[in-house]
Short mmCIF file of C-alpha atoms in Angstrom, two decimals:
data_model
loop_
_atom_site.label_atom_id
_atom_site.label_comp_id
_atom_site.label_asym_id
_atom_site.label_seq_id
_atom_site.Cartn_x
_atom_site.Cartn_y
_atom_site.Cartn_z
CA MET A 1 -17.29 -124.27 -44.42
CA LEU A 2 -14.51 -122.89 -46.92
CA ARG A 3 -16.49 -120.02 -47.12
CA VAL A 4 -16.33 -118.97 -43.57
CA LEU A 5 -12.41 -119.39 -43.37
CA LEU A 6 -12.29 -117.23 -46.57
CA ILE A 7 -14.15 -114.07 -44.85
CA PHE A 8 -12.05 -114.87 -41.89
CA GLY A 9 -9.23 -114.76 -43.87
CA ALA A 10 -10.24 -111.73 -45.87
CA LEU A 11 -10.84 -109.66 -42.58
CA VAL A 12 -7.72 -110.63 -40.87
CA ALA A 13 -5.85 -109.47 -43.89
CA VAL A 14 -7.64 -106.10 -44.00
CA ILE A 15 -7.31 -105.36 -40.43
CA VAL A 16 -3.63 -105.99 -40.70
CA GLY A 17 -3.65 -104.38 -43.78
CA ILE A 18 -5.04 -100.81 -42.50
CA LEU A 19 -3.56 -101.48 -38.77
CA GLY A 20 -0.13 -102.89 -40.23
CA PHE A 21 2.10 -104.22 -37.11
CA ARG A 22 3.70 -103.34 -33.73
CA GLY A 23 6.89 -101.18 -33.69
CA HIS A 24 6.36 -99.42 -37.29
CA LEU A 25 8.58 -96.81 -37.64
CA GLY A 26 6.84 -93.44 -38.74
CA PRO A 27 5.53 -90.25 -37.87
CA GLY A 28 2.34 -90.83 -36.87
CA ARG A 29 1.44 -89.53 -33.22
CA PRO A 30 0.87 -92.31 -30.86
CA LEU A 31 -2.64 -92.87 -31.17
CA MET A 32 -4.49 -91.97 -27.79
CA VAL A 33 -8.47 -93.72 -27.27
CA PHE A 34 -8.87 -92.76 -23.70
CA PHE A 35 -7.34 -89.61 -22.57
CA ASP A 36 -8.16 -90.05 -18.36
CA MET A 37 -5.91 -87.48 -17.11
CA ASP A 38 -2.91 -87.84 -19.18
CA PHE A 39 -2.84 -84.01 -20.34
CA GLN A 40 -3.25 -82.30 -16.90
CA PRO A 41 -3.48 -78.33 -17.09
CA LYS A 42 -0.10 -77.87 -15.94
CA TYR A 43 2.96 -76.90 -16.85
CA GLN A 44 5.71 -79.46 -17.02
CA PRO A 45 9.66 -79.01 -17.24
CA GLN A 46 10.42 -77.20 -20.38
CA GLY A 47 6.86 -77.48 -21.52
CA GLN A 48 5.62 -75.05 -23.88
CA SER A 49 3.06 -72.19 -22.99
CA ALA A 50 0.62 -69.97 -25.33
CA PHE A 51 0.30 -67.50 -22.67
CA PHE A 52 3.86 -66.02 -22.57
CA SER A 53 5.20 -64.53 -26.59
CA ASP A 54 8.35 -66.43 -26.20
CA GLY A 55 6.23 -69.84 -25.89
CA ARG A 56 8.01 -71.01 -23.22
CA ALA A 57 6.62 -72.17 -19.61
CA GLN A 58 9.55 -71.80 -18.14
CA ARG A 59 10.62 -68.21 -17.33
CA THR A 60 14.21 -66.34 -17.27
CA PRO A 61 15.05 -65.24 -13.96
CA PRO A 62 15.15 -61.48 -13.92
CA THR A 63 18.59 -59.48 -13.85
CA GLY A 64 20.54 -59.68 -11.03
CA THR A 65 18.73 -62.58 -9.14
CA VAL A 66 20.57 -65.46 -7.83
CA ALA A 67 19.31 -68.71 -8.80
CA PHE A 68 17.95 -70.72 -6.14
CA GLY A 69 20.05 -74.15 -6.92
CA GLY A 70 21.72 -74.87 -3.82
CA ALA A 71 19.93 -72.39 -2.05
CA ASP A 72 19.91 -72.57 1.97
CA PHE A 73 16.04 -74.38 2.32
CA PHE A 74 17.06 -75.06 5.63
CA GLY A 75 17.59 -71.36 6.33
CA ASP A 76 14.64 -70.29 4.52
CA ALA A 77 12.49 -72.49 7.04
CA GLY A 78 14.00 -70.78 10.03
CA ALA A 79 16.80 -73.30 11.05
CA PRO A 80 18.92 -71.38 13.62
CA THR A 81 22.26 -71.59 11.44
CA THR A 82 21.97 -70.09 8.33
CA ASN A 83 23.91 -70.41 5.15
CA PRO A 84 25.88 -66.90 4.82
CA ASP A 85 26.54 -68.21 1.00
CA PHE A 86 22.53 -67.86 -0.10
CA LEU A 87 23.14 -64.90 -2.57
CA GLN A 88 26.28 -66.74 -3.77
CA ALA A 89 28.29 -63.51 -2.56
CA ASP A 90 31.26 -65.66 -2.29
CA ASP A 91 33.53 -64.03 -5.41
CA VAL A 92 36.41 -66.47 -4.65
CA PHE A 93 34.11 -69.53 -5.30
CA TYR A 94 31.40 -68.25 -7.74
CA ARG A 95 33.71 -66.18 -9.67
CA GLY A 96 37.27 -67.10 -9.07
CA LYS A 97 38.28 -63.95 -8.60
CA GLU A 98 39.39 -61.72 -5.33
CA GLY A 99 38.44 -58.10 -6.44
CA GLU A 100 39.85 -57.57 -10.28
CA THR A 101 42.27 -60.38 -9.90
CA TYR A 102 42.03 -63.97 -10.04
CA VAL A 103 42.53 -65.93 -7.29
CA LYS A 104 45.88 -68.27 -7.20
CA ARG A 105 44.81 -70.94 -5.52
CA SER A 106 41.07 -72.79 -5.63
CA PRO A 107 39.04 -72.64 -2.60
CA VAL A 108 38.10 -76.00 -2.69
CA SER A 109 40.89 -78.85 -0.88
CA THR A 110 41.47 -81.21 -3.12
CA ASP A 111 40.91 -84.72 -2.64
CA MET A 112 40.00 -87.94 -4.73
CA PRO A 113 36.41 -87.59 -4.90
CA LEU A 114 36.83 -84.14 -6.38
CA LEU A 115 39.39 -85.46 -8.60
CA ARG A 116 36.95 -88.34 -9.38
CA THR A 117 34.16 -85.60 -10.46
CA GLY A 118 36.82 -83.61 -12.10
CA ARG A 119 37.73 -86.66 -14.35
CA GLN A 120 33.97 -87.40 -15.12
CA GLN A 121 32.85 -83.77 -16.07
CA TYR A 122 36.28 -83.07 -18.26
CA GLY A 123 35.53 -86.14 -19.99
CA ILE A 124 32.17 -85.22 -20.79
CA TYR A 125 32.65 -81.11 -21.74
CA CYS A 126 36.24 -80.61 -22.48
CA ALA A 127 37.78 -83.72 -23.77
CA VAL A 128 35.84 -83.18 -26.53
CA CYS A 129 38.31 -80.80 -27.92
CA HIS A 130 41.43 -80.87 -25.34
CA GLY A 131 41.63 -84.28 -25.74
CA PRO A 132 41.58 -86.58 -22.79
CA SER A 133 44.97 -85.94 -21.69
CA GLY A 134 44.65 -82.09 -22.29
CA ARG A 135 46.95 -82.28 -25.19
CA GLY A 136 44.68 -80.40 -27.75
CA ASN A 137 43.60 -83.39 -29.10
CA GLY A 138 39.98 -84.00 -28.88
CA ILE A 139 37.70 -85.98 -31.61
CA LEU A 140 36.50 -82.09 -33.04
CA THR A 141 39.97 -81.40 -33.96
CA GLU A 142 39.18 -83.65 -37.12
CA TYR A 143 35.99 -81.60 -37.70
CA GLY A 144 37.61 -78.60 -38.53
CA PHE A 145 38.36 -77.15 -34.64
CA VAL A 146 41.52 -75.13 -34.83
CA GLU A 147 43.64 -73.47 -32.61
CA ILE A 148 42.24 -75.41 -29.27
CA ALA A 149 44.71 -74.61 -26.37
CA LYS A 150 46.91 -77.43 -25.10
CA LEU A 151 46.05 -77.55 -21.51
CA THR A 152 49.88 -79.12 -20.53
CA ASP A 153 51.59 -75.73 -22.41
CA PRO A 154 53.59 -73.61 -19.95
CA ARG A 155 50.83 -70.91 -20.35
CA VAL A 156 48.21 -72.96 -19.16
CA ARG A 157 50.49 -74.41 -16.36
CA SER A 158 51.06 -70.90 -14.80
CA MET A 159 47.82 -69.31 -15.03
CA PRO A 160 45.77 -68.86 -11.95
CA ASP A 161 43.24 -71.69 -10.69
CA GLY A 162 40.97 -68.68 -11.03
CA GLN A 163 41.59 -67.78 -14.65
CA ILE A 164 40.90 -71.51 -15.38
CA TYR A 165 37.74 -71.44 -13.49
CA HIS A 166 36.67 -67.82 -15.22
CA THR A 167 37.53 -69.61 -18.56
CA ILE A 168 35.16 -72.99 -17.95
CA ALA A 169 32.30 -69.96 -16.46
CA ASN A 170 32.32 -67.89 -19.55
CA GLY A 171 34.55 -69.39 -22.07
CA LYS A 172 37.79 -67.47 -24.09
CA GLY A 173 38.48 -66.84 -27.77
CA LEU A 174 36.52 -69.17 -29.89
CA MET A 175 35.46 -71.14 -26.95
CA ASN A 176 31.95 -70.92 -25.37
CA GLY A 177 30.99 -70.40 -21.72
CA TYR A 178 30.31 -73.62 -19.95
CA GLY A 179 29.05 -71.90 -16.91
CA HIS A 180 25.17 -73.37 -17.95
CA GLN A 181 26.48 -76.74 -18.22
CA ILE A 182 28.64 -77.10 -15.51
CA PRO A 183 27.95 -75.96 -12.05
CA PRO A 184 30.35 -73.71 -9.69
CA ALA A 185 31.64 -76.57 -7.26
CA GLU A 186 31.85 -79.10 -10.77
CA ARG A 187 33.90 -75.83 -12.73
CA TRP A 188 36.41 -76.46 -9.33
CA ALA A 189 36.65 -80.12 -9.61
CA VAL A 190 37.69 -79.77 -12.98
CA VAL A 191 39.69 -77.57 -12.45
CA ALA A 192 41.68 -79.76 -9.76
CA TYR A 193 41.51 -82.48 -12.91
CA VAL A 194 43.46 -80.27 -14.92
CA ARG A 195 46.07 -79.69 -12.83
CA ALA A 196 46.13 -83.33 -11.90
CA LEU A 197 46.80 -83.95 -16.00
CA GLN A 198 49.13 -80.93 -16.26
CA TRP A 199 51.48 -82.57 -13.67
CA SER A 200 51.28 -86.20 -15.12
CA GLN A 201 51.81 -84.81 -18.90
CA ASN A 202 55.00 -82.88 -17.42
CA ALA A 203 55.90 -85.75 -14.81
CA SER A 204 59.39 -87.18 -14.19
CA MET A 205 60.05 -90.64 -12.87
CA ASP A 206 60.42 -89.13 -9.81
CA ASP A 207 56.92 -87.89 -9.26
CA VAL A 208 55.65 -92.17 -9.99
CA PRO A 209 54.80 -94.02 -6.34
CA THR A 210 58.03 -96.58 -6.27
CA GLN A 211 55.08 -99.15 -6.22
CA PHE A 212 53.94 -98.29 -9.81
CA ARG A 213 57.51 -97.67 -11.55
CA ALA A 214 57.97 -101.36 -12.34
CA GLU A 215 54.91 -101.20 -14.23
CA LEU A 216 55.46 -98.36 -15.92
CA GLU A 217 58.65 -98.74 -17.09
CA LYS A 218 57.61 -102.27 -18.63
CA GLY A 219 54.84 -100.53 -20.51
CA GLU A 220 57.55 -98.24 -22.15
CA MET B 1 -45.58 -129.04 -41.42
CA PRO B 2 -42.12 -130.51 -43.48
CA SER B 3 -39.07 -128.79 -42.52
CA LEU B 4 -37.81 -126.00 -44.94
CA LEU B 5 -34.47 -127.25 -45.12
CA SER B 6 -33.44 -131.08 -45.03
CA GLU B 7 -31.11 -132.55 -42.10
CA LYS B 8 -27.93 -132.82 -43.28
CA THR B 9 -28.00 -128.62 -44.57
CA ASP B 10 -29.65 -127.50 -41.43
CA ARG B 11 -26.67 -129.26 -39.67
CA GLU B 12 -24.25 -127.76 -41.70
CA LEU B 13 -25.66 -124.26 -41.40
CA ARG B 14 -25.74 -124.62 -37.82
CA LEU B 15 -21.84 -125.45 -37.97
CA GLN B 16 -21.23 -122.49 -40.40
CA VAL B 17 -22.46 -119.92 -37.78
CA GLY B 18 -20.82 -121.50 -34.89
CA LEU B 19 -17.48 -121.22 -36.64
CA ALA B 20 -18.17 -117.64 -37.65
CA GLY B 21 -19.45 -116.83 -34.02
CA VAL B 22 -16.24 -118.29 -32.50
CA LEU B 23 -13.87 -117.20 -34.92
CA PHE B 24 -15.75 -113.75 -34.68
CA VAL B 25 -14.95 -113.49 -31.00
CA ALA B 26 -11.38 -114.95 -31.28
CA LEU B 27 -10.55 -112.20 -34.07
CA ALA B 28 -12.02 -109.78 -31.64
CA ILE B 29 -9.50 -110.61 -28.45
CA GLY B 30 -6.54 -110.68 -30.90
CA VAL B 31 -7.35 -107.14 -32.50
CA ILE B 32 -7.31 -105.83 -28.74
CA TRP B 33 -4.57 -108.18 -27.61
CA TYR B 34 -1.95 -106.98 -30.27
CA TYR B 35 -3.45 -103.65 -31.17
CA PHE B 36 -5.10 -101.93 -27.56
CA THR B 37 -1.38 -101.42 -26.39
CA PRO B 38 1.45 -99.13 -26.26
CA LYS B 39 3.58 -102.00 -28.00
CA TYR B 40 1.55 -101.15 -30.73
CA ALA B 41 0.22 -97.45 -30.21
CA ARG B 42 3.76 -95.83 -29.29
CA VAL B 43 6.62 -98.06 -30.32
CA GLY B 44 8.06 -96.81 -33.29
CA TYR B 45 6.93 -93.47 -33.24
CA ARG B 46 9.39 -91.35 -34.84
CA PRO B 47 8.30 -87.33 -35.45
CA GLU B 48 9.94 -85.56 -38.16
CA GLN B 49 11.90 -82.52 -35.35
CA PRO B 50 12.36 -79.18 -36.74
CA VAL B 51 16.35 -79.72 -36.70
CA PRO B 52 17.30 -82.86 -38.67
CA PHE B 53 19.73 -83.67 -35.46
CA SER B 54 21.30 -87.25 -35.76
CA HIS B 55 22.26 -89.10 -32.29
CA GLU B 56 23.83 -91.27 -34.39
CA ILE B 57 26.53 -88.88 -35.61
CA HIS B 58 26.93 -86.96 -32.24
CA ALA B 59 26.59 -90.03 -29.63
CA GLY B 60 27.72 -92.49 -31.88
CA GLN B 61 30.50 -91.59 -34.37
CA LEU B 62 31.69 -88.56 -32.27
CA GLY B 63 31.29 -90.12 -28.71
CA LEU B 64 29.70 -87.17 -26.90
CA SER B 65 28.63 -88.42 -23.77
CA CYS B 66 24.85 -88.19 -23.40
CA LEU B 67 25.38 -85.39 -20.39
CA TYR B 68 27.04 -83.26 -22.78
CA CYS B 69 23.95 -81.74 -24.05
CA HIS B 70 21.15 -83.79 -21.34
CA THR B 71 23.32 -82.08 -18.57
CA HIS B 72 21.02 -82.84 -15.73
CA VAL B 73 19.80 -86.03 -16.19
CA ASP B 74 21.86 -87.50 -13.46
CA ASP B 75 20.79 -85.13 -10.55
CA SER B 76 17.51 -83.66 -12.20
CA VAL B 77 13.93 -84.88 -11.89
CA PHE B 78 13.38 -84.48 -15.89
CA ALA B 79 15.86 -85.14 -18.26
CA ASN B 80 16.31 -81.66 -20.29
CA VAL B 81 16.79 -80.98 -23.75
CA PRO B 82 19.78 -78.63 -24.36
CA ALA B 83 19.58 -75.16 -24.36
CA THR B 84 20.34 -73.38 -28.58
CA GLN B 85 23.78 -72.39 -26.70
CA THR B 86 25.09 -76.12 -26.25
CA CYS B 87 24.47 -76.95 -29.83
CA MET B 88 26.10 -73.56 -30.98
CA ASN B 89 29.33 -74.17 -28.32
CA CYS B 90 30.44 -76.02 -31.70
CA HIS B 91 28.15 -74.95 -34.50
CA ALA B 92 29.24 -71.49 -34.34
CA LYS B 93 32.30 -72.93 -36.42
CA ILE B 94 31.34 -76.36 -37.86
CA GLN B 95 29.03 -76.50 -40.30
CA ALA B 96 28.14 -72.63 -39.33
CA ASN B 97 26.51 -71.94 -42.44
CA SER B 98 24.62 -75.34 -43.17
CA PRO B 99 20.82 -74.86 -44.04
CA LEU B 100 19.97 -77.61 -41.64
CA LEU B 101 21.09 -75.61 -38.72
CA ALA B 102 19.06 -72.25 -39.62
CA GLU B 103 16.27 -72.97 -37.22
CA VAL B 104 19.18 -73.41 -34.42
CA ARG B 105 20.77 -70.28 -35.78
CA ALA B 106 17.39 -68.71 -35.73
CA SER B 107 16.78 -69.51 -31.88
CA TYR B 108 20.12 -68.55 -31.00
CA GLU B 109 19.66 -64.80 -32.42
CA SER B 110 15.98 -64.71 -31.32
CA GLY B 111 15.83 -66.32 -27.87
CA ARG B 112 13.19 -68.43 -28.89
CA PRO B 113 13.26 -72.05 -28.36
CA VAL B 114 13.74 -74.64 -31.13
CA ARG B 115 10.43 -76.85 -30.77
CA TRP B 116 11.32 -80.21 -30.69
CA LYS B 117 8.66 -82.69 -30.69
CA LYS B 118 8.81 -84.82 -27.54
CA ILE B 119 9.09 -88.32 -27.86
CA HIS B 120 8.42 -90.18 -24.78
CA GLN B 121 5.34 -88.95 -22.71
CA LEU B 122 4.07 -89.74 -19.80
CA PRO B 123 0.86 -89.90 -18.54
CA ASP B 124 0.52 -86.30 -16.12
CA TYR B 125 -0.41 -88.56 -13.45
CA ALA B 126 3.08 -90.71 -13.73
CA TYR B 127 6.15 -89.35 -11.86
CA PHE B 128 9.29 -90.31 -13.14
CA ASN B 129 12.45 -89.41 -11.58
CA HIS B 130 15.80 -89.62 -14.08
CA ALA B 131 18.39 -88.80 -11.32
CA VAL B 132 16.94 -91.93 -9.31
CA HIS B 133 17.59 -94.48 -12.28
CA VAL B 134 20.44 -93.30 -13.86
CA GLN B 135 22.50 -92.58 -10.23
CA ARG B 136 21.69 -96.42 -9.40
CA GLY B 137 22.31 -97.61 -13.09
CA VAL B 138 19.92 -97.96 -15.01
CA SER B 139 21.27 -97.54 -18.58
CA CYS B 140 19.88 -94.91 -20.68
CA ILE B 141 19.57 -97.84 -23.06
CA SER B 142 17.15 -99.84 -21.08
CA CYS B 143 14.15 -97.34 -21.69
CA HIS B 144 15.24 -95.32 -24.89
CA GLY B 145 16.67 -98.11 -27.15
CA LYS B 146 20.25 -98.01 -28.93
CA VAL B 147 20.39 -94.13 -29.10
CA ASN B 148 23.65 -93.76 -30.43
CA GLN B 149 22.39 -95.74 -33.27
CA MET B 150 19.54 -93.66 -34.45
CA LYS B 151 19.73 -90.88 -37.25
CA VAL B 152 16.24 -89.99 -35.99
CA VAL B 153 14.92 -90.89 -32.58
CA PHE B 154 12.17 -92.95 -32.38
CA HIS B 155 9.96 -94.31 -29.25
CA ALA B 156 11.79 -97.79 -28.91
CA GLU B 157 10.16 -99.48 -25.77
CA SER B 158 6.51 -99.50 -24.84
CA LEU B 159 7.00 -97.36 -21.17
CA SER B 160 3.50 -99.15 -19.84
CA MET B 161 2.45 -99.54 -16.28
CA SER B 162 3.17 -103.01 -16.76
CA TRP B 163 6.76 -102.42 -18.42
CA CYS B 164 7.98 -100.65 -15.43
CA LEU B 165 6.23 -103.09 -12.88
CA ASP B 166 8.64 -106.08 -14.96
CA CYS B 167 11.82 -103.85 -14.33
CA HIS B 168 10.83 -103.16 -10.58
CA ARG B 169 10.02 -106.24 -10.04
CA ASN B 170 13.33 -107.79 -11.29
CA PRO B 171 15.28 -105.17 -12.26
CA THR B 172 19.13 -107.36 -12.23
CA PRO B 173 19.07 -107.10 -16.08
CA ASN B 174 18.89 -103.60 -16.30
CA LEU B 175 21.51 -102.68 -13.74
CA ARG B 176 25.28 -102.03 -14.66
CA PRO B 177 27.93 -99.73 -12.99
CA PRO B 178 26.67 -96.42 -12.72
CA SER B 179 29.83 -94.92 -14.26
CA GLU B 180 29.20 -97.21 -17.60
CA VAL B 181 25.43 -95.72 -17.56
CA THR B 182 25.59 -93.43 -20.55
CA ASN B 183 27.94 -95.94 -22.25
CA LEU B 184 25.37 -97.50 -24.38
CA ASP B 185 27.84 -100.27 -26.29
CA TRP B 186 28.60 -101.74 -22.45
CA GLN B 187 28.71 -105.26 -22.55
CA PRO B 188 29.35 -107.32 -19.07
CA PRO B 189 32.91 -108.40 -18.45
CA GLU B 190 33.87 -111.80 -19.93
CA GLY B 191 32.05 -114.59 -18.22
CA LYS B 192 29.29 -113.22 -16.67
CA THR B 193 25.90 -112.17 -17.43
CA ALA B 194 24.36 -108.36 -17.43
CA ALA B 195 21.71 -110.55 -14.23
CA GLN B 196 24.89 -111.63 -12.37
CA VAL B 197 26.63 -107.85 -12.52
CA GLY B 198 22.90 -106.52 -12.01
CA LEU B 199 22.57 -108.77 -8.94
CA GLU B 200 26.35 -107.26 -7.84
CA ILE B 201 24.70 -103.53 -8.19
CA GLN B 202 21.49 -104.37 -6.71
CA GLU B 203 23.24 -105.99 -3.47
CA ARG B 204 26.25 -103.26 -3.13
CA LEU B 205 23.82 -99.82 -3.68
CA LEU B 206 20.97 -101.97 -1.61
CA ILE B 207 18.34 -101.48 -4.84
CA ASN B 208 15.06 -102.10 -3.76
CA PRO B 209 12.82 -100.64 -6.17
CA PRO B 210 9.02 -99.86 -4.98
CA GLU B 211 6.15 -101.28 -6.25
CA THR B 212 3.83 -99.90 -4.19
CA CYS B 213 1.27 -97.40 -6.05
CA GLN B 214 2.37 -94.08 -4.77
CA ALA B 215 6.12 -94.80 -6.06
CA CYS B 216 4.81 -93.70 -9.23
CA HIS B 217 1.34 -91.76 -8.67
CA ARG B 218 1.22 -89.07 -5.95
#
């Protein structure tokens, strides 16, 4: 009887010794026994392809083409009212320019949802360097970033809206363009939020709605 | 003819063979139950990536939002791996000559992508939509674990079908205000459990996760 139990114990020890426990961290690829249809002959987003020389399944759009994002699918399917901005020809909205000069005012009307979007996007992409209040004191200043623009400076305050939009999209000086990370409509939201920051950082007590003044004075 | 074994030995042997049989079946069941599951096969998969990127530093220490790099998780079906350009936003200046980033610089110059290894791989017949989950308050943490504490990212949850269904049948423990989805250190407010907050969110956003086959297999 003892012999049976001993052999059983040894068997368990060998199996656990070879296969280990659940949750073990390691580079071993997940074991697949039945492949079923787990891997199908189709390209996944950002997948790899041995066919194209750069190894990517996703292709770069040819120069001069317009991305289809936000495109007019209804118009494309024959709807009577079509979106005239299908080709993103609106220079003011998509490039912040009118001819060669930057537009003074944002073409997007400012409301609370826009400012909320702007705050969210600013917090994700801009606050890292420019700081949560726009004073150029983001976390990356501790890691060797210098010469970060203070968005609350008179220089930036007097910039036309279109120039701020253009800087977000294409970068300036040491700053890379964020056009590939922030789509056009959200760039205008960020412009609106930057304006709000500039105002709040240079505001006087007269700018504060009366019901909030007591609270603010207590804080100081 | 007299029997070969005494009655006592015979009984002993029968008992031993019987016990061995029972134990063998139990062992087989135990091995299948413990090992034949993604909880064993997938959880803990931690491949070595071509660039030793640390989520602990970027998402934890620096506090970068998940969305800084994974720009479209909130409005796209898939969670994109960032373009090399995103790395270069900072690393054109910070650690600009580090040998650890040689691969990134090479990719930026040649235009060939960095070949990151995919860790969370759903079967090709399962359709998962990141945007829907992120917009409805399912945090990154629910499926990917505490990524902001991982030096090297590993597969933290099983991502098995029953695991998906557990949440689709009872989503409340995994729901939080959608604005806190990428805040991996979020805690429910004082005096409330995550499930209570989740229930409020579920009622407010009318969350009704599908349990039908074609929700994920279409």
